[in-house]
Short mmCIF file of C-alpha atoms and ligand atoms in Angstrom, two decimals:
data_model
loop_
_atom_site.label_atom_id
_atom_site.label_comp_id
_atom_site.label_asym_id
_atom_site.label_seq_id
_atom_site.Cartn_x
_atom_site.Cartn_y
_atom_site.Cartn_z
CA MET A 1 4.41 18.73 -21.17
CA HIS A 2 1.39 20.02 -19.96
CA TYR A 3 -1.43 16.91 -18.16
CA LEU A 4 -4.28 18.40 -18.07
CA ASP A 5 -6.16 14.86 -19.06
CA HIS A 6 -6.76 13.82 -14.78
CA ALA A 7 -9.86 12.02 -15.49
CA ALA A 8 -7.99 9.71 -18.44
CA THR A 9 -5.51 9.11 -15.77
CA THR A 10 -2.73 10.03 -13.07
CA PRO A 11 0.86 10.56 -12.50
CA VAL A 12 1.48 7.76 -9.92
CA LEU A 13 2.14 9.45 -6.90
CA ASP A 14 5.74 9.01 -5.30
CA GLU A 15 3.97 7.06 -1.94
CA VAL A 16 2.50 4.73 -4.77
CA ARG A 17 5.25 4.24 -6.24
CA GLU A 18 7.82 3.50 -3.48
CA VAL A 19 5.37 1.03 -1.67
CA MET A 20 4.66 -0.49 -4.32
CA SER A 21 8.23 -0.63 -4.72
CA SER A 22 9.01 -2.57 -1.92
CA VAL A 23 6.47 -4.79 -2.45
CA LEU A 24 7.57 -6.54 -4.97
CA ASP A 25 10.74 -6.46 -3.66
CA ASP A 26 10.70 -8.18 -1.06
CA ASN A 27 7.03 -9.43 -0.22
CA PHE A 28 6.15 -11.81 -3.70
CA GLY A 29 4.67 -14.21 -1.72
CA ASN A 30 1.13 -15.41 -2.75
CA PRO A 31 -1.75 -14.16 -0.02
CA SER A 32 -3.59 -17.44 -0.52
CA SER A 33 -0.10 -19.21 0.33
CA VAL A 34 -0.48 -20.86 3.71
CA HIS A 35 2.85 -20.47 4.37
CA ALA A 36 5.54 -17.15 6.10
CA PHE A 37 5.91 -15.56 2.24
CA GLY A 38 2.48 -16.14 2.05
CA ARG A 39 1.39 -14.92 5.28
CA ARG A 40 3.87 -11.58 4.63
CA ALA A 41 1.79 -10.72 0.89
CA ARG A 42 -1.57 -11.28 2.82
CA GLU A 43 -0.78 -8.98 5.65
CA VAL A 44 0.28 -6.21 2.75
CA VAL A 45 -3.47 -7.15 0.50
CA GLU A 46 -5.45 -6.70 4.24
CA ASP A 47 -3.46 -3.02 5.24
CA GLY A 48 -5.10 -2.29 1.50
CA ARG A 49 -7.82 -3.35 2.40
CA ASP A 50 -7.89 -1.41 5.55
CA ARG A 51 -7.10 2.12 3.59
CA VAL A 52 -9.46 2.12 1.41
CA ALA A 53 -12.00 0.88 3.92
CA GLY A 54 -11.41 4.08 5.92
CA ALA A 55 -10.85 5.96 2.26
CA ILE A 56 -14.64 5.55 1.56
CA GLY A 57 -16.46 5.55 4.32
CA ALA A 58 -16.73 0.69 4.64
CA SER A 59 -15.64 -1.99 6.03
CA PRO A 60 -12.59 -3.84 5.09
CA SER A 61 -14.09 -7.09 4.78
CA GLU A 62 -16.76 -4.95 1.93
CA ILE A 63 -14.02 -4.70 0.17
CA VAL A 64 -13.49 -6.24 -3.17
CA PHE A 65 -10.97 -5.58 -4.61
CA THR A 66 -11.10 -6.49 -8.91
CA GLY A 67 -8.56 -5.48 -11.52
CA GLY A 68 -9.92 -2.28 -12.01
CA GLY A 69 -12.92 0.04 -12.92
CA THR A 70 -14.65 -2.02 -15.25
CA GLU A 71 -14.43 -5.27 -13.89
CA ALA A 72 -16.01 -3.42 -10.60
CA ASP A 73 -18.16 -2.11 -12.78
CA ASN A 74 -18.97 -5.39 -14.38
CA LEU A 75 -19.43 -7.76 -11.52
CA ALA A 76 -21.94 -4.90 -9.78
CA LEU A 77 -24.05 -5.17 -12.50
CA LYS A 78 -23.81 -8.75 -13.90
CA GLY A 79 -23.13 -10.13 -10.08
CA ALA A 80 -26.38 -8.78 -8.56
CA THR A 81 -28.55 -9.17 -11.35
CA LEU A 82 -27.74 -12.56 -12.29
CA LYS A 83 -28.68 -13.85 -8.33
CA LEU A 84 -31.57 -11.50 -8.10
CA ARG A 85 -33.30 -12.72 -10.92
CA GLY A 86 -35.80 -15.39 -9.68
CA ASN A 87 -37.03 -11.44 -7.08
CA GLY A 88 -37.36 -9.66 -11.09
CA ASN A 89 -35.96 -8.54 -14.24
CA HIS A 90 -36.26 -4.85 -14.71
CA VAL A 91 -32.13 -3.25 -14.73
CA ILE A 92 -32.50 1.40 -14.91
CA VAL A 93 -28.73 2.56 -16.48
CA THR A 94 -28.82 6.24 -16.69
CA ALA A 95 -26.96 7.27 -20.61
CA PHE A 96 -24.76 9.22 -20.11
CA GLU A 97 -22.49 6.00 -17.57
CA HIS A 98 -19.51 5.35 -19.14
CA HIS A 99 -19.65 2.47 -21.67
CA ALA A 100 -18.16 -0.52 -18.57
CA VAL A 101 -22.05 -0.10 -17.70
CA LEU A 102 -24.35 1.07 -20.65
CA ASP A 103 -22.50 -1.95 -22.51
CA SER A 104 -22.51 -4.09 -19.38
CA ALA A 105 -26.48 -3.47 -19.17
CA HIS A 106 -26.33 -3.99 -23.26
CA TRP A 107 -25.31 -7.91 -22.89
CA LEU A 108 -28.21 -8.17 -19.56
CA ALA A 109 -30.65 -7.12 -22.11
CA ARG A 110 -29.08 -10.34 -24.33
CA GLN A 111 -29.68 -12.12 -21.65
CA GLY A 112 -33.71 -10.91 -21.77
CA PHE A 113 -33.43 -8.78 -18.76
CA GLU A 114 -35.42 -5.40 -19.80
CA VAL A 115 -33.12 -2.41 -19.20
CA THR A 116 -33.97 1.28 -19.02
CA THR A 117 -32.45 3.85 -20.10
CA LEU A 118 -32.77 7.15 -18.51
CA PRO A 119 -32.21 10.83 -20.21
CA VAL A 120 -30.07 12.67 -18.40
CA GLY A 121 -30.97 16.65 -18.76
CA PRO A 122 -28.34 19.16 -20.20
CA SER A 123 -26.85 20.04 -16.45
CA GLY A 124 -25.94 16.46 -17.06
CA VAL A 125 -27.92 16.29 -13.17
CA VAL A 126 -29.78 13.61 -12.62
CA GLU A 127 -32.97 13.75 -11.14
CA PRO A 128 -33.90 11.25 -7.83
CA GLU A 129 -37.42 11.44 -9.00
CA VAL A 130 -37.06 11.29 -12.52
CA VAL A 131 -35.00 7.21 -11.41
CA ALA A 132 -37.41 6.76 -9.15
CA GLY A 133 -40.46 6.65 -11.21
CA ALA A 134 -39.20 4.24 -13.65
CA VAL A 135 -38.71 1.36 -10.92
CA LYS A 136 -41.18 -0.64 -11.19
CA PRO A 137 -41.47 -4.06 -8.61
CA SER A 138 -39.34 -5.80 -10.56
CA THR A 139 -36.75 -3.81 -10.52
CA ILE A 140 -33.96 -5.79 -9.09
CA LEU A 141 -30.95 -3.02 -9.27
CA VAL A 142 -30.75 0.49 -10.79
CA SER A 143 -27.21 2.16 -11.27
CA VAL A 144 -26.25 6.04 -11.91
CA MET A 145 -22.66 6.71 -11.75
CA ALA A 146 -21.39 9.75 -8.91
CA VAL A 147 -20.07 11.15 -11.41
CA ASN A 148 -19.12 11.77 -15.30
CA ASN A 149 -15.78 11.25 -16.18
CA GLU A 150 -17.03 13.50 -19.18
CA ILE A 151 -18.26 16.83 -18.04
CA GLY A 152 -17.87 16.45 -14.35
CA THR A 153 -21.09 16.72 -13.31
CA ILE A 154 -21.50 15.44 -9.06
CA GLN A 155 -24.97 13.26 -8.83
CA PRO A 156 -26.97 13.42 -6.07
CA VAL A 157 -25.92 9.51 -5.65
CA GLU A 158 -27.64 9.87 -1.30
CA GLN A 159 -30.88 11.23 -2.54
CA ILE A 160 -31.50 9.15 -5.61
CA VAL A 161 -30.52 6.60 -2.96
CA ALA A 162 -33.50 7.25 -0.73
CA ALA A 163 -36.00 7.97 -3.72
CA VAL A 164 -35.41 4.61 -4.86
CA LYS A 165 -35.22 3.24 -1.25
CA ALA A 166 -38.41 5.20 -0.48
CA LYS A 167 -39.81 3.07 -3.46
CA SER A 168 -38.37 -0.03 -3.14
CA PRO A 169 -36.40 -1.36 0.04
CA SER A 170 -35.56 -4.26 -1.97
CA THR A 171 -34.10 -2.57 -5.05
CA LEU A 172 -30.62 -2.72 -4.95
CA VAL A 173 -28.55 0.47 -6.13
CA HIS A 174 -24.55 0.46 -7.68
CA THR A 175 -22.90 3.72 -8.15
CA ASP A 176 -20.19 4.24 -10.64
CA ALA A 177 -18.01 5.77 -8.58
CA VAL A 178 -14.29 5.93 -10.63
CA GLN A 179 -14.71 9.12 -11.27
CA ALA A 180 -15.15 10.49 -7.73
CA LEU A 181 -13.49 9.42 -5.18
CA GLY A 182 -10.06 11.90 -4.57
CA ASN A 183 -12.50 14.52 -6.30
CA ILE A 184 -15.62 14.63 -3.06
CA PRO A 185 -15.63 13.15 -0.10
CA VAL A 186 -16.74 9.46 0.06
CA ASP A 187 -18.88 7.75 2.17
CA VAL A 188 -20.81 5.15 1.23
CA HIS A 189 -22.60 4.29 4.13
CA ARG A 190 -23.91 8.01 3.54
CA TRP A 191 -24.98 7.62 0.69
CA GLY A 192 -26.41 4.19 1.56
CA VAL A 193 -25.38 2.36 -1.97
CA ASP A 194 -24.97 -1.78 -1.81
CA PHE A 195 -22.18 -1.60 -4.99
CA ALA A 196 -19.90 1.38 -5.62
CA ALA A 197 -16.37 1.24 -8.24
CA PHE A 198 -13.32 2.22 -7.60
CA ALA A 199 -10.42 2.62 -9.56
CA ALA A 200 -6.49 2.65 -8.44
CA HIS A 201 -5.20 4.99 -11.73
CA LYS A 202 -7.90 7.69 -11.50
CA LEU A 203 -6.06 9.09 -7.93
CA GLY A 204 -2.03 9.12 -8.10
CA GLY A 205 -2.50 4.22 -8.48
CA PRO A 206 -1.67 2.07 -10.00
CA LYS A 207 -3.58 1.22 -13.24
CA GLY A 208 -5.33 -2.29 -13.30
CA THR A 209 -6.19 -1.97 -9.92
CA GLY A 210 -9.90 -1.26 -8.67
CA ALA A 211 -12.57 -2.07 -6.33
CA LEU A 212 -15.67 -2.75 -6.27
CA PHE A 213 -17.35 -1.66 -2.09
CA VAL A 214 -20.51 -4.22 -1.75
CA ARG A 215 -22.34 -3.74 1.57
CA ALA A 216 -21.96 -6.36 3.93
CA HIS A 217 -25.06 -9.00 3.86
CA VAL A 218 -25.61 -7.61 0.11
CA PRO A 219 -25.79 -10.57 -2.97
CA ALA A 220 -23.68 -11.08 -5.77
CA GLU A 221 -22.95 -13.64 -8.18
CA PRO A 222 -19.27 -13.76 -9.48
CA VAL A 223 -18.25 -13.07 -12.48
CA ILE A 224 -14.91 -14.60 -12.33
CA HIS A 225 -15.06 -18.25 -10.85
CA GLY A 226 -11.54 -19.99 -10.24
CA GLY A 227 -9.30 -19.75 -6.28
CA GLY A 228 -12.17 -18.66 -4.74
CA GLN A 229 -10.85 -15.37 -3.96
CA GLU A 230 -12.32 -12.03 -2.43
CA ARG A 231 -15.05 -13.93 -0.74
CA GLY A 232 -15.60 -16.90 -3.62
CA LEU A 233 -16.96 -13.11 -5.37
CA ARG A 234 -13.44 -13.20 -7.50
CA SER A 235 -11.12 -15.99 -8.42
CA GLY A 236 -7.69 -15.00 -9.88
CA THR A 237 -4.25 -14.02 -7.31
CA LEU A 238 -4.59 -10.84 -5.96
CA ASN A 239 -2.60 -7.91 -7.47
CA VAL A 240 -0.42 -7.39 -4.51
CA ALA A 241 1.76 -4.63 -5.32
CA GLY A 242 -1.62 -2.83 -6.97
CA ILE A 243 -3.73 -3.44 -3.61
CA ALA A 244 -0.61 -1.36 -1.78
CA GLY A 245 -0.52 1.10 -3.78
CA PHE A 246 -4.40 1.85 -4.01
CA GLY A 247 -4.05 2.11 -0.38
CA VAL A 248 -2.13 4.54 0.03
CA ALA A 249 -2.88 6.52 -2.94
CA ALA A 250 -6.93 6.03 -1.64
CA GLU A 251 -5.73 7.27 1.96
CA ILE A 252 -4.45 9.94 0.04
CA ALA A 253 -7.21 11.24 -2.48
CA ALA A 254 -10.19 11.05 0.97
CA LYS A 255 -7.59 13.68 3.05
CA GLU A 256 -6.72 16.01 0.83
CA VAL A 257 -9.90 16.12 -1.55
CA HIS A 258 -10.57 19.26 0.95
CA GLU A 259 -7.65 21.02 0.49
CA LYS A 260 -6.75 20.55 -3.47
CA THR A 261 -10.26 20.81 -4.78
CA GLU A 262 -9.81 24.23 -3.14
CA ARG A 263 -7.19 24.61 -4.98
CA ILE A 264 -7.89 23.15 -8.74
CA GLY A 265 -10.45 24.60 -8.45
CA ALA A 266 -9.35 28.50 -8.53
CA LEU A 267 -7.27 26.90 -11.48
CA ARG A 268 -9.96 25.27 -13.27
CA ASP A 269 -12.50 28.91 -13.28
CA ARG A 270 -9.58 31.11 -14.48
CA LEU A 271 -8.39 28.81 -17.25
CA TRP A 272 -12.42 29.19 -18.38
CA ALA A 273 -12.14 32.90 -18.17
CA GLY A 274 -9.52 32.87 -20.01
CA ILE A 275 -11.12 30.46 -22.59
CA GLN A 276 -13.91 32.21 -22.76
CA GLY A 277 -12.44 35.66 -23.15
CA ALA A 278 -10.50 34.04 -25.52
CA VAL A 279 -12.91 32.08 -27.12
CA PRO A 280 -16.40 34.16 -26.72
CA ASP A 281 -18.86 31.38 -28.61
CA ALA A 282 -17.32 28.86 -26.26
CA VAL A 283 -19.76 27.07 -24.75
CA LEU A 284 -19.40 24.86 -21.41
CA ASN A 285 -20.89 21.49 -21.53
CA GLY A 286 -22.74 20.44 -17.47
CA ASP A 287 -24.03 22.37 -15.35
CA GLN A 288 -20.88 25.31 -14.17
CA GLY A 289 -21.78 24.31 -10.43
CA ALA A 290 -22.33 20.87 -10.09
CA ARG A 291 -19.51 19.82 -10.93
CA VAL A 292 -15.55 18.51 -9.39
CA ALA A 293 -13.22 21.67 -9.33
CA GLY A 294 -10.41 19.81 -11.91
CA ASN A 295 -13.43 19.14 -14.91
CA LEU A 296 -13.46 21.67 -17.60
CA ASN A 297 -15.96 20.62 -20.37
CA LEU A 298 -16.76 23.13 -23.23
CA CYS A 299 -17.38 22.63 -26.53
CA VAL A 300 -16.41 24.90 -29.74
CA PRO A 301 -18.57 25.48 -33.00
CA GLY A 302 -16.89 25.28 -36.21
CA ALA A 303 -14.03 23.11 -34.96
CA ASP A 304 -13.07 19.68 -34.61
CA GLY A 305 -12.62 18.01 -31.25
CA GLU A 306 -9.96 15.61 -32.57
CA THR A 307 -7.84 18.40 -34.70
CA MET A 308 -7.86 20.63 -32.07
CA LEU A 309 -6.90 17.66 -29.62
CA LEU A 310 -3.18 16.95 -32.32
CA LEU A 311 -2.73 21.03 -32.65
CA LEU A 312 -2.23 21.18 -28.99
CA ASP A 313 -0.96 17.92 -28.16
CA GLY A 314 1.94 19.67 -30.40
CA ALA A 315 2.48 22.35 -28.84
CA GLY A 316 2.45 20.34 -25.48
CA ILE A 317 -0.70 20.38 -24.75
CA ALA A 318 -2.34 17.21 -23.65
CA ALA A 319 -6.19 17.31 -23.00
CA SER A 320 -8.49 14.98 -24.29
CA SER A 321 -12.37 15.24 -26.47
CA GLY A 322 -15.39 12.63 -25.13
CA SER A 323 -14.00 9.69 -23.43
CA ALA A 324 -10.54 8.87 -23.86
CA CYS A 325 -11.56 4.76 -23.23
CA GLN A 326 -12.83 5.08 -26.97
CA SER A 327 -10.15 7.22 -27.96
CA GLY A 328 -10.07 6.46 -32.20
CA ALA A 329 -13.72 6.92 -31.82
CA LEU A 330 -15.47 9.05 -34.62
CA ASP A 331 -18.51 8.71 -32.97
CA PRO A 332 -19.74 12.36 -30.93
CA SER A 333 -19.55 11.33 -27.59
CA HIS A 334 -22.66 10.12 -26.57
CA VAL A 335 -22.41 11.82 -23.13
CA LEU A 336 -22.81 14.78 -24.81
CA LEU A 337 -25.58 13.19 -27.01
CA ALA A 338 -27.10 11.94 -23.72
CA ILE A 339 -27.68 15.79 -22.39
CA GLY A 340 -28.92 17.46 -25.47
CA VAL A 341 -25.81 18.94 -27.48
CA SER A 342 -26.34 18.75 -31.03
CA ARG A 343 -23.97 15.76 -32.73
CA ASP A 344 -22.54 19.00 -35.28
CA LEU A 345 -21.79 20.79 -31.41
CA ALA A 346 -20.14 17.11 -30.25
CA ASN A 347 -17.89 17.00 -32.56
CA GLY A 348 -16.00 20.32 -30.93
CA SER A 349 -16.03 19.12 -27.90
CA LEU A 350 -12.74 19.34 -25.75
CA ARG A 351 -12.08 18.04 -21.77
CA PHE A 352 -9.34 19.70 -20.19
CA SER A 353 -9.06 17.13 -16.68
CA LEU A 354 -7.02 18.61 -13.64
CA GLY A 355 -5.45 16.89 -10.78
CA ARG A 356 -3.65 17.50 -8.09
CA SER A 357 -0.34 18.50 -10.25
CA SER A 358 -1.77 21.08 -12.12
CA THR A 359 -0.63 24.62 -11.82
CA GLU A 360 -0.31 27.91 -12.65
CA GLU A 361 1.84 27.65 -15.84
CA ASP A 362 -0.32 24.58 -17.01
CA VAL A 363 -3.41 26.34 -16.97
CA ASP A 364 -1.22 29.70 -19.01
CA ALA A 365 -0.35 27.02 -21.46
CA VAL A 366 -2.98 26.37 -22.47
CA LEU A 367 -4.47 29.95 -23.07
CA ASP A 368 -1.44 31.19 -24.42
CA ALA A 369 -2.10 27.95 -27.64
CA LEU A 370 -5.83 28.02 -28.03
CA PRO A 371 -6.54 31.35 -30.24
CA GLU A 372 -4.37 29.73 -31.97
CA VAL A 373 -5.75 26.36 -32.11
CA VAL A 374 -9.32 26.96 -32.59
CA GLY A 375 -8.17 29.48 -35.94
CA ARG A 376 -6.80 26.30 -37.37
CA ALA A 377 -9.55 24.22 -36.58
CA ARG A 378 -12.16 26.30 -37.91
CA ARG A 379 -9.82 26.64 -40.36
CA VAL A 380 -10.16 23.29 -41.53
CA ALA A 381 -12.94 22.42 -41.11
C1 PLP B 1 -16.79 6.57 -14.80
C2 PLP B 1 -15.56 5.57 -14.85
N1 PLP B 1 -15.87 4.15 -15.02
C3 PLP B 1 -14.82 3.34 -15.50
C4 PLP B 1 -14.15 3.25 -15.34
C5 PLP B 1 -13.45 2.57 -15.71
O1 PLP B 1 -12.05 2.81 -15.69
P1 PLP B 1 -10.69 1.55 -15.80
O2 PLP B 1 -9.70 2.40 -16.61
O3 PLP B 1 -10.06 0.87 -14.97
O4 PLP B 1 -11.26 -0.35 -16.06
C6 PLP B 1 -13.51 4.59 -16.23
C7 PLP B 1 -12.43 5.16 -16.79
O5 PLP B 1 -12.60 6.16 -17.69
C8 PLP B 1 -14.18 6.02 -15.34
O6 PLP B 1 -14.17 6.90 -15.94
#
């Protein structure tokens, strides 16, 4: 099998598996307990916190562990707005955010908040002036993702934050950085964001473990109430083994980002060049330069994306069409529609996402299989 779906999830790294099994085997304590078992588990959690913080340029006290990226996004959007409701009721998101952000914003709209959804142009890169232009005195939160999960485009987060804060210093800015860590260098303080969401399983860590960066002194309401863990911002017994794995994965992701980007970028470019040779009318979605090294998202006119996926799967190749988080949904990708791709063309989308374990053989396998896959998909369309 050839796995070209690293944006959906990544294979667990050996180093992560090792540290997680040692915690599961020998360190079962509850990190909230005061006795020795609890203290040992607490050490693991704090070591994970140090590593995650180090990987994103934060202080350990600015990390709130969550049950994944979706929960981190929900905490940022709901936690910030519910806390700041007295200061205003306007929230800004972009049209191509992940559903963890978009659906949280829809929920806020149902609670009476005013939500502006900003359009994104064909490049798939959000312009700072467009975001700042939508900011009003009542704007309490802006949310713009750092890297889009479908088309891989990298957003100018630092410039967006600067433009928003120049217009309204008290407006808080969240970035969904789930697809950023491991794919681009991440430094939350350089970006200047107030919140940033991360998920371990996108970088060789375990599923169901994530974090929200909450800048020091930035206020937020908890969304999950209970035992008061994570400074009261996220109750629930901590996933000690998951946090240990996340810490190791984050450290490796940050250390290897440049080397990985170079190697994977070359593989991705070879894949795109080969596809253009075999399917000359294939269209690349989003800016070619401003995207993460592993992402290739394209549309094949006259072919159905789901059909191509099944045929590729039959040839031993795992890719994706639209967002994997929504597989089963027949609607064309909201991301492609948001950047102006027609519904017809968007129905023929394919995403290949390469990662740390990708090889030349993976690229060769796609290039061998694709002409027949496209031909058959076009015949049944
Ligand atoms: C950009 C983005 N945000 C949020 C999520 C959700 O993260 P999780 O799967 O950890 O809930 C994903 C996962 O696909 C994502 O790509």
